[in-house]
MMTF fields as JSON, N, C-alpha, C and O atoms, coordinates in Angstrom:
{
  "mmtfVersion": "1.0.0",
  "mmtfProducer": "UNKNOWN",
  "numBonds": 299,
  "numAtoms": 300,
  "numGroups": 75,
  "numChains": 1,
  "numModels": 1,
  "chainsPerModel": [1],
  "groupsPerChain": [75],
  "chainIdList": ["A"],
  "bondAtomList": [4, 2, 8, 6, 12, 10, 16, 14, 20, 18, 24, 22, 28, 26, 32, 30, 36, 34, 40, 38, 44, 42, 48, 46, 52, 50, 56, 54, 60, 58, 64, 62, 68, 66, 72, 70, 76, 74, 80, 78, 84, 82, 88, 86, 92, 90, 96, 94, 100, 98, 104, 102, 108, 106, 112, 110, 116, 114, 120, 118, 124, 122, 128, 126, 132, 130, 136, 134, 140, 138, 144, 142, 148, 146, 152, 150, 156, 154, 160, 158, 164, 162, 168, 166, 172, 170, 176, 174, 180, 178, 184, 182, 188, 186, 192, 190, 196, 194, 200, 198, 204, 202, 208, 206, 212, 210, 216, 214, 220, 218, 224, 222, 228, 226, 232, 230, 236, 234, 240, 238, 244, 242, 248, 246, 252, 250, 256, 254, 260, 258, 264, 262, 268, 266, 272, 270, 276, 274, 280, 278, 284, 282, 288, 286, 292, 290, 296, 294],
  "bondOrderList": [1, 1, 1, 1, 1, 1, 1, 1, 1, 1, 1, 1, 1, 1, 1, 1, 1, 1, 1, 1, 1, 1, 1, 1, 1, 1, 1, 1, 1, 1, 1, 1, 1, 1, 1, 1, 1, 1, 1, 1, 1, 1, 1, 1, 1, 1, 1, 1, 1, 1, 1, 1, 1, 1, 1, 1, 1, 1, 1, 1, 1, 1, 1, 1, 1, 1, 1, 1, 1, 1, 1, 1, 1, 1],
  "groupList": [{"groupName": "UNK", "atomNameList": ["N", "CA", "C", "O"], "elementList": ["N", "C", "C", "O"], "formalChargeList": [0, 0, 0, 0], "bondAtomList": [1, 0, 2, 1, 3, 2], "bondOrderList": [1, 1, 2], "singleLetterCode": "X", "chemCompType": "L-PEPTIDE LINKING"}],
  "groupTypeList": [0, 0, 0, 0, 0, 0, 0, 0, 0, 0, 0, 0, 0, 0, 0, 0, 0, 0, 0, 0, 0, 0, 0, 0, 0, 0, 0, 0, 0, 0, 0, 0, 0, 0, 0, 0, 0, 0, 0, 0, 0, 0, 0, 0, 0, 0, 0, 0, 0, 0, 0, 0, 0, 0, 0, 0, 0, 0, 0, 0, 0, 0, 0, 0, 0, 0, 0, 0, 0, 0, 0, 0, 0, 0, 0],
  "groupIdList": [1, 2, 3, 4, 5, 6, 7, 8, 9, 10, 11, 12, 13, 14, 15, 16, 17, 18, 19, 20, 21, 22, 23, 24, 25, 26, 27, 28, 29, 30, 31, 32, 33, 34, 35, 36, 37, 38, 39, 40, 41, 42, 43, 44, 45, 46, 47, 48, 49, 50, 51, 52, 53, 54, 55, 56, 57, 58, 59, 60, 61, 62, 63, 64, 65, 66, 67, 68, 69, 70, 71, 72, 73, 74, 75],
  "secStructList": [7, 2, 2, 2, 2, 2, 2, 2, 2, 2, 2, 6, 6, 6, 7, 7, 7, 7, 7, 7, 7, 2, 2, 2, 2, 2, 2, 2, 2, 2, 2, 1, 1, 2, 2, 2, 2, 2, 2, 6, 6, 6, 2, 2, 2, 2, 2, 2, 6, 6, 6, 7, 7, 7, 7, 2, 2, 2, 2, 2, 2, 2, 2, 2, 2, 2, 2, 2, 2, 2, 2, 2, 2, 2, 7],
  "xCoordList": [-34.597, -34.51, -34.839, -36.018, -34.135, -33.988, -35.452, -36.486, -35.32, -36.318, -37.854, -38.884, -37.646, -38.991, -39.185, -40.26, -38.555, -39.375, -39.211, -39.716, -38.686, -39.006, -40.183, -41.028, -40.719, -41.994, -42.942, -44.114, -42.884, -44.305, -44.16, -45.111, -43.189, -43.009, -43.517, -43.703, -43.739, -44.424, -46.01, -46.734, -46.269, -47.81, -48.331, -49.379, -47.797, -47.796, -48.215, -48.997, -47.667, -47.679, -48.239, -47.994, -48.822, -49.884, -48.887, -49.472, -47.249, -46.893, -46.882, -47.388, -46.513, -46.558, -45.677, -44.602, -46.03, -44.693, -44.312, -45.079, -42.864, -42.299, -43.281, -43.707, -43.59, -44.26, -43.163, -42.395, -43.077, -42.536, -43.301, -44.468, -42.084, -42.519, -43.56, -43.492, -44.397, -45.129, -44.003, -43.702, -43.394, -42.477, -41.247, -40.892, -40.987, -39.611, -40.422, -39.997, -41.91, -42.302, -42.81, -43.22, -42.905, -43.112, -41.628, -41.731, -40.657, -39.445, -39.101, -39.039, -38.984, -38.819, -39.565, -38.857, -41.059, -41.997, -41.494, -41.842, -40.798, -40.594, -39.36, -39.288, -38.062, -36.944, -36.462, -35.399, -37.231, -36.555, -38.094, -38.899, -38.634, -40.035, -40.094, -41.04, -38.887, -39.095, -38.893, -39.427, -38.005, -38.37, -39.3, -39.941, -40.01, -41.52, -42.104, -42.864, -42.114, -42.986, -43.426, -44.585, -41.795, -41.768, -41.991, -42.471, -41.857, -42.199, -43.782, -44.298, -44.514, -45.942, -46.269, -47.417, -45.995, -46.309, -45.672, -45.817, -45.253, -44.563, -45.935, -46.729, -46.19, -47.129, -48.629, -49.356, -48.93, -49.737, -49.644, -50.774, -48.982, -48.671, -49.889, -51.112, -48.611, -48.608, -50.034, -50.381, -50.686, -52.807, -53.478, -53.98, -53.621, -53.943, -54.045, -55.058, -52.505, -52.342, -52.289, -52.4, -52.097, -51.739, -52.856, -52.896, -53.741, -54.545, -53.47, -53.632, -52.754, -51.668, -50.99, -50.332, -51.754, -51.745, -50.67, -50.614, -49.996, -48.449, -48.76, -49.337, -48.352, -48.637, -48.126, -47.079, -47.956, -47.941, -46.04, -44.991, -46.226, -44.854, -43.802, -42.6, -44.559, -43.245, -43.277, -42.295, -44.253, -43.781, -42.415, -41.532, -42.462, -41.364, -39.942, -38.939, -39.948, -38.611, -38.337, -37.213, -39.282, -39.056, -38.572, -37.784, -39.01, -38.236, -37.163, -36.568, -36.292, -35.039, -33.908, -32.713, -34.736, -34.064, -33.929, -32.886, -35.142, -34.738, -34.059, -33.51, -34.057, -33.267, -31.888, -31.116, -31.535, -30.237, -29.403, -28.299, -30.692, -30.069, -30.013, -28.824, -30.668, -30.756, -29.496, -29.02, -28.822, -27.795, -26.375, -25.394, -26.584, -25.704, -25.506, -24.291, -26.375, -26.006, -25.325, -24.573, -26.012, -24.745, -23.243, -22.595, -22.818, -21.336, -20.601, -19.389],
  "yCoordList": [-76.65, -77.381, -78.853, -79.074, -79.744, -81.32, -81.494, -81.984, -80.988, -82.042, -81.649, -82.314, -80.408, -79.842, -80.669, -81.235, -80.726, -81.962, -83.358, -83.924, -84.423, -85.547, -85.123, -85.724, -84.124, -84.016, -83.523, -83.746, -83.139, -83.307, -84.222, -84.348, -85.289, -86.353, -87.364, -88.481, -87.382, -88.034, -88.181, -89.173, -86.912, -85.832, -86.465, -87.109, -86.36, -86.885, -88.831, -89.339, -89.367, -90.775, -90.945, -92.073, -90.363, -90.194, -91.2, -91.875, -91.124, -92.108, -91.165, -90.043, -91.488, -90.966, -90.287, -90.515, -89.189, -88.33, -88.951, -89.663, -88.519, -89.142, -88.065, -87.107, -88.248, -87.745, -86.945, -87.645, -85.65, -84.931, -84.686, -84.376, -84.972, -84.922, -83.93, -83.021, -83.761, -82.093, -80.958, -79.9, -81.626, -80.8, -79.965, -78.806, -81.073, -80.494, -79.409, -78.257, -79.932, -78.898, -77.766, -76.897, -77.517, -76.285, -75.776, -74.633, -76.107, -75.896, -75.246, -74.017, -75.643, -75.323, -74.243, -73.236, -73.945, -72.988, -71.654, -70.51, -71.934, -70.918, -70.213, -69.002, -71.347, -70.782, -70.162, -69.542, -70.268, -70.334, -69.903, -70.803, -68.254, -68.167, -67.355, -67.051, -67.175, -66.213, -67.23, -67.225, -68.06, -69.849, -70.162, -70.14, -70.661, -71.253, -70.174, -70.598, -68.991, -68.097, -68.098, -67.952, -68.394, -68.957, -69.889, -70.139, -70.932, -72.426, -72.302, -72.673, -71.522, -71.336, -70.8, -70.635, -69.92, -69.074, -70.074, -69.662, -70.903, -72.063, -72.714, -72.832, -73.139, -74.307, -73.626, -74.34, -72.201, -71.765, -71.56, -71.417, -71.531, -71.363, -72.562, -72.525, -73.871, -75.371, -75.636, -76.539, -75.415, -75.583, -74.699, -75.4, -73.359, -72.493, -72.621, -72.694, -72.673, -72.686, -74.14, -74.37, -75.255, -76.18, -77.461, -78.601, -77.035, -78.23, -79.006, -80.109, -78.396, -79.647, -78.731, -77.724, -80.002, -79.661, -80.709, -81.937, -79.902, -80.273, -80.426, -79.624, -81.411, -81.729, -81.103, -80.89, -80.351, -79.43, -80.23, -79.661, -81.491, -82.073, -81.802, -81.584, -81.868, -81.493, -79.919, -79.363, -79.245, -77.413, -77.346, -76.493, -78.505, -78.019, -78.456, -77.996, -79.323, -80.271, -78.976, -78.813, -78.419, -77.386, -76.034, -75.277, -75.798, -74.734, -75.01, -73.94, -76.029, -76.273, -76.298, -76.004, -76.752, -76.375, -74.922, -74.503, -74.109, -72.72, -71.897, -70.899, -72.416, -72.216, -72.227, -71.33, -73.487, -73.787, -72.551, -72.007, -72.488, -71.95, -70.117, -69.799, -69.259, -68.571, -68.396, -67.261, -69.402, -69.62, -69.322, -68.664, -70.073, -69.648, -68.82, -68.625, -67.637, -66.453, -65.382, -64.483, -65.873, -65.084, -64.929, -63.886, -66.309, -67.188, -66.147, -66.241],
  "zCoordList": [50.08, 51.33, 51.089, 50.813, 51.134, 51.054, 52.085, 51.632, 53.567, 53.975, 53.68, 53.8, 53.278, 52.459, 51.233, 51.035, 50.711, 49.253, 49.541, 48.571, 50.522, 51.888, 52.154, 51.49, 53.037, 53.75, 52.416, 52.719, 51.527, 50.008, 49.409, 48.636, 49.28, 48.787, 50.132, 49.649, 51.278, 52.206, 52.075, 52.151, 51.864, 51.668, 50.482, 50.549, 49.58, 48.36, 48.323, 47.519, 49.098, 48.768, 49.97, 50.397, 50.621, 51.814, 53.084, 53.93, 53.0, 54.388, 55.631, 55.603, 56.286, 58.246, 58.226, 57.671, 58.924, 59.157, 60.637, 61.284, 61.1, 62.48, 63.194, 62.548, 64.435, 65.723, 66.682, 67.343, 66.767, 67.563, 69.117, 69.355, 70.114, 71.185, 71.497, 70.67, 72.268, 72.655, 73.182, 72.63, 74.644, 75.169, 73.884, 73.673, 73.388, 72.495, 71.582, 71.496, 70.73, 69.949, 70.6, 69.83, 71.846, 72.442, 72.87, 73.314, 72.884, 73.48, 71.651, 71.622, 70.858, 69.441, 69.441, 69.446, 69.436, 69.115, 69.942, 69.652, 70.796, 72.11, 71.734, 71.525, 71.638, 71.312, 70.288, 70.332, 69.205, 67.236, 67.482, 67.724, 67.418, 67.189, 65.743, 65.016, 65.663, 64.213, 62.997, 61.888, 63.522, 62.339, 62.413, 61.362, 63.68, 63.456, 62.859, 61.989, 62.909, 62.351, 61.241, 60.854, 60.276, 58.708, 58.591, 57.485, 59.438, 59.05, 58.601, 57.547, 59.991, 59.599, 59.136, 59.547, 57.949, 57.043, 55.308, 54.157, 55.586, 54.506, 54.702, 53.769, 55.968, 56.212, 55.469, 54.779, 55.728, 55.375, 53.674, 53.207, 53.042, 51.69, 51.404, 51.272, 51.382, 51.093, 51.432, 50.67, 51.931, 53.04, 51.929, 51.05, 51.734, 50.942, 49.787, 49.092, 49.402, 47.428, 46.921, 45.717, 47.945, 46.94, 47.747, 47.283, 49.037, 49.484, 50.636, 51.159, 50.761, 51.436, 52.937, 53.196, 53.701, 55.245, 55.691, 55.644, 56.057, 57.489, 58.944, 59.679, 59.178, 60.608, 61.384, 60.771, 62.764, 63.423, 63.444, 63.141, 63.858, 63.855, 62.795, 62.94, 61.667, 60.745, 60.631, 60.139, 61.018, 61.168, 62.106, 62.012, 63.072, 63.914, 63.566, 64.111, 62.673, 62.17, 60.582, 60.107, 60.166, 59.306, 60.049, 59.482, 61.172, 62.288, 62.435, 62.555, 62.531, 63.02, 61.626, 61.653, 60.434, 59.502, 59.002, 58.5, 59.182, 59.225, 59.845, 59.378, 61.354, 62.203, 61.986, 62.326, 61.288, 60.713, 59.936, 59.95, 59.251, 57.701, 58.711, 58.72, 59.279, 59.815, 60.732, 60.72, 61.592, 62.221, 61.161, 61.508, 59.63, 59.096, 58.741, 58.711, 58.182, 57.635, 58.383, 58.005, 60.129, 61.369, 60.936, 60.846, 60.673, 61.007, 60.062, 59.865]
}
């Protein structure tokens, strides 16, 4: 996943991640719950095994890419 090594390469050089709305990241958390589910179980990996905490914002921009990829295997 491209924006997965963007967001440890952010982590990494300690810059800002973008700020996700509240509404939209509860609208994400709600709709795509089995992505966020993995997102937070990724997020939990990355905190655990390697020291490296994700901002609740980029769990949700990692939901939508799972989401993605999840959408494709339907098609």
């Amino acid at each position: 996943m491209t924006h997965l090594r963007y967001a440890l390469g952010r982590l990494e050089l300690n810059e800002a991640f973008q700020i996700m709305d509240d509404d939209m990241l509860i609208f994400i958390q709600t709709k795509y719950d089995l992505a966020y589910q993995c997102a937070l179980g990724l997020a939990d990996v990355l905190k655990n095994q390697y020291g490296l905490h994700l901002p609740e914002s980029e769990i949700g921009y990692i939901t939508l890419h799972v989401q993605r990829l999840q959408d494709a295997e339907l098609v």
